[in-house]
Short mmCIF file of C-alpha atoms in Angstrom, two decimals:
data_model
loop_
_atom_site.label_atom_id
_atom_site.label_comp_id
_atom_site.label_asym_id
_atom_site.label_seq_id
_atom_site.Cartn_x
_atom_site.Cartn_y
_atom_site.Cartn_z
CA UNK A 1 126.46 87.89 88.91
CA UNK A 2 124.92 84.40 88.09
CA UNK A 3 121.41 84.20 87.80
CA UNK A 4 120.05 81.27 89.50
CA UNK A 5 116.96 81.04 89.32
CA UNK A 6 114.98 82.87 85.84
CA UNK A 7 111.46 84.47 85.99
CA UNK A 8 111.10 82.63 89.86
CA UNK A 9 108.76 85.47 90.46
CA UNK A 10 106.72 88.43 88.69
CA UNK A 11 106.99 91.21 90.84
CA UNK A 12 104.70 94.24 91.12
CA UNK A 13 106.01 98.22 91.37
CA UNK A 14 104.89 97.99 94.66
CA UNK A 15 107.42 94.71 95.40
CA UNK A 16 110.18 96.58 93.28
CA UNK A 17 109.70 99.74 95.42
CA UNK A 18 109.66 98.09 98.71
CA UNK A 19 112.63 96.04 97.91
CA UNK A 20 114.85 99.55 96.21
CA UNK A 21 113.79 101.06 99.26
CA UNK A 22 115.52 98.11 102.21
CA UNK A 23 118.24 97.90 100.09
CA UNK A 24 118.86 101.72 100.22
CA UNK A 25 118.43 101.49 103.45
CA UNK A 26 120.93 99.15 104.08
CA UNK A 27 124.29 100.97 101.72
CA UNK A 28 122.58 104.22 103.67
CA UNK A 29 125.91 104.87 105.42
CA UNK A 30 127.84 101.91 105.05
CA UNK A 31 131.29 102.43 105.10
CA UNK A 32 132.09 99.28 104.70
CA UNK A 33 130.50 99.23 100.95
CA UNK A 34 133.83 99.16 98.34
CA UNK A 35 134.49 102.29 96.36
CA UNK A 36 133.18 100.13 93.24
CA UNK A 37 129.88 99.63 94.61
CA UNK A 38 128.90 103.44 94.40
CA UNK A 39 127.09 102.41 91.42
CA UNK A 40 124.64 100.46 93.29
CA UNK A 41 123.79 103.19 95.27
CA UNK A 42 123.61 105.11 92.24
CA UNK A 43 120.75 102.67 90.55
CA UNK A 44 118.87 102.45 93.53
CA UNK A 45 118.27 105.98 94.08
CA UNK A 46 117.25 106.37 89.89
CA UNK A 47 114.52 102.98 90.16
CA UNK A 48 113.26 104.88 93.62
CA UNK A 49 112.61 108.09 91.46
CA UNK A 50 111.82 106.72 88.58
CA UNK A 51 108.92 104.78 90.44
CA UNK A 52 108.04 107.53 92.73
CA UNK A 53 107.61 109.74 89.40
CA UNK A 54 106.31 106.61 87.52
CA UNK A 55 102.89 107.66 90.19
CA UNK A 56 102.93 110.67 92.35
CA UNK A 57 101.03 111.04 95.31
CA UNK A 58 100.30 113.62 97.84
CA UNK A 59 103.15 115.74 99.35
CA UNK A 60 102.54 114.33 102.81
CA UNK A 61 102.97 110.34 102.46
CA UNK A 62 106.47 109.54 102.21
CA UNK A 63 108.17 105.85 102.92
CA UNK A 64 110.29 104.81 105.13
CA UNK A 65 113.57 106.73 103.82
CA UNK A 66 112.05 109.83 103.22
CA UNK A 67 111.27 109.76 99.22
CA UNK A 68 107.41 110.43 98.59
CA UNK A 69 105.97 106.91 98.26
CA UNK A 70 104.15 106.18 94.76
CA UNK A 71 100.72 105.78 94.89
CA UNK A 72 100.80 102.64 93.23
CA UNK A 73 102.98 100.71 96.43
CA UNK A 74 100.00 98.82 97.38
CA UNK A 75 99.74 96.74 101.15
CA UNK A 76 99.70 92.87 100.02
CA UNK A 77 96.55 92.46 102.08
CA UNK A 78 94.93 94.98 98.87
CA UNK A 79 96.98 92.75 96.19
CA UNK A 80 95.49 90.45 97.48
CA UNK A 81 91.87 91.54 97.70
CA UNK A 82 92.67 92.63 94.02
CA UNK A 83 93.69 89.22 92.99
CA UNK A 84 90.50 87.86 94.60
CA UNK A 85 88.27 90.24 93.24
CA UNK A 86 89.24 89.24 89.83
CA UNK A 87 89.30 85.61 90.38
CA UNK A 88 86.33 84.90 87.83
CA UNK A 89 88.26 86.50 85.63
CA UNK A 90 91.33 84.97 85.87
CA UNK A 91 92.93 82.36 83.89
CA UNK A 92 91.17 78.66 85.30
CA UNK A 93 90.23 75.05 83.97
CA UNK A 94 86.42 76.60 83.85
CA UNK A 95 88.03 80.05 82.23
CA UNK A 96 91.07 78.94 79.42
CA UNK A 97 90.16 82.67 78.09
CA UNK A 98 90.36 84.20 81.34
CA UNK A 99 93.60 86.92 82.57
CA UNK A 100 97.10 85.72 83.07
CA UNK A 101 99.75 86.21 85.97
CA UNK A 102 101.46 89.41 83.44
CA UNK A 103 97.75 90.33 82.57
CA UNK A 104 96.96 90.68 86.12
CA UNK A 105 99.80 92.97 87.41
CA UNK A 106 100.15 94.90 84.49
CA UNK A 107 96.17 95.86 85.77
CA UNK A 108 97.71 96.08 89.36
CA UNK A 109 100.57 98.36 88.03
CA UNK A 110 98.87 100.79 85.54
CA UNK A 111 95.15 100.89 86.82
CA UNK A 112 93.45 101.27 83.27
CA UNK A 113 90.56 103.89 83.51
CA UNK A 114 88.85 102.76 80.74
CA UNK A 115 87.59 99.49 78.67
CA UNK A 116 89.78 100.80 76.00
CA UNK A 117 92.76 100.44 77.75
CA UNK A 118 92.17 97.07 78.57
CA UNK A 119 93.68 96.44 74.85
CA UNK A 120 97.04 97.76 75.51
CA UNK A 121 97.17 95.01 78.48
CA UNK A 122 95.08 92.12 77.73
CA UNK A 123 95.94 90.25 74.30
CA UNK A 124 92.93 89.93 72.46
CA UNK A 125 90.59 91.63 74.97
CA UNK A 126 87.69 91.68 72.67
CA UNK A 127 88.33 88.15 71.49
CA UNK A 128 88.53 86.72 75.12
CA UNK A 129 85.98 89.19 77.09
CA UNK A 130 82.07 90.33 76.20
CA UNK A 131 81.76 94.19 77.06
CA UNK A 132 80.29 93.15 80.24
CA UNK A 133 83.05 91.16 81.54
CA UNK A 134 85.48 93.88 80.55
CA UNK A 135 83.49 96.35 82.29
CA UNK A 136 82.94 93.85 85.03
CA UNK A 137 87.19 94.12 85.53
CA UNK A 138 86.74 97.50 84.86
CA UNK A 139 84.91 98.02 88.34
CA UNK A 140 87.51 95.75 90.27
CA UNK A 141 90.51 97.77 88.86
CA UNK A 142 87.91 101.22 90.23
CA UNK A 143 86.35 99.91 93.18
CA UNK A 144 89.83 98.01 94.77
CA UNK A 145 92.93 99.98 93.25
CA UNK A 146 91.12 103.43 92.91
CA UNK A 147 91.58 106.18 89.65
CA UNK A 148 94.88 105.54 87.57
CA UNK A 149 97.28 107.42 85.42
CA UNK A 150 95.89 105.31 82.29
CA UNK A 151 98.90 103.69 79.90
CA UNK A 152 99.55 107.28 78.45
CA UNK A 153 101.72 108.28 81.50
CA UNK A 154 102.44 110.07 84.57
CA UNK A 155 99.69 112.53 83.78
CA UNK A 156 97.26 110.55 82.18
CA UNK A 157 98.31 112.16 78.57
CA UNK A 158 95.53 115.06 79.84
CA UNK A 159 97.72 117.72 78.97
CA UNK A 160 95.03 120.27 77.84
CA UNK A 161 95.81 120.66 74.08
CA UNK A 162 95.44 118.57 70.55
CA UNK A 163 98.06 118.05 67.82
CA UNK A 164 99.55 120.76 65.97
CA UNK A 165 99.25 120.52 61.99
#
């Protein structure tokens, strides 16, 4: 494999979805696919379930080949009402402290339900954002991409219990 062209393009769990799930679509039943290609079919089928795990959703939305679709496979018309949403906050001549391209769909991708988590994805968060800008993302991540998992996991790290000592 030669790699033409590095880091051309960031894509989003939603983009990486989509694009696992045409290209299973198209070794579903090819015959014509050599014996050493299993492995592709292989890979495909463990990034489908690993994002379809990554962010369940309800039993009765699937995509297009069957697997339930994660929640976080957004249309591009609502990445793109995300991105706009958060255009004050974004990176700018007017805004050299505002969000970066990672900054931004590492928001899209985990949906942080709290200012807190904003840490774990924005470098410097405190340095670069007041409280009220913070929340002000805050309510863009809510009001466009809905509730999240958080950054502690599937479930949100709500498992019920504390540490043992």
């Amino acid at each position: 494999m030669k790699i033409i062209e590095t880091q051309s393009a960031i894509l989003s769990n939603a983009e990486v979805f989509q694009h696992v799930s045409l290209a299973q679509e198209k070794y579903k039943g090819d015959k014509s696919v050599p014996a050493n290609h299993e492995n592709i079919t292989t890979v495909l089928k463990q990034v489908s379930d690993y994002l379809s795990a990554l962010n369940q959703t309800p039993p009765n939305t699937s995509s297009s080949n069957g697997n339930p679709a994660p929640s976080n496979t957004h249309p591009a018309s609502q990445i793109s009402h995300f991105t706009q949403a958060l255009k004050p906050y974004i990176v700018s001549t007017t805004n050299p402290k505002g969000l970066y391209k990672h900054e931004v769909l590492m928001l899209l991708n985990l949906k942080p339900e709290g200012p807190e988590l904003l840490d774990c994805i924005i470098e410097e968060a405190d340095e670069r954002f007041s409280a009220e800008e913070q929340e002000g993302i805050m309510g863009v991540v809510a009001d466009v991409l809905g509730r999240g998992h958080g950054a502690n996991g599937v479930d949100g790290g709500q498992d019920g219990g504390g540490m043992e000592e």
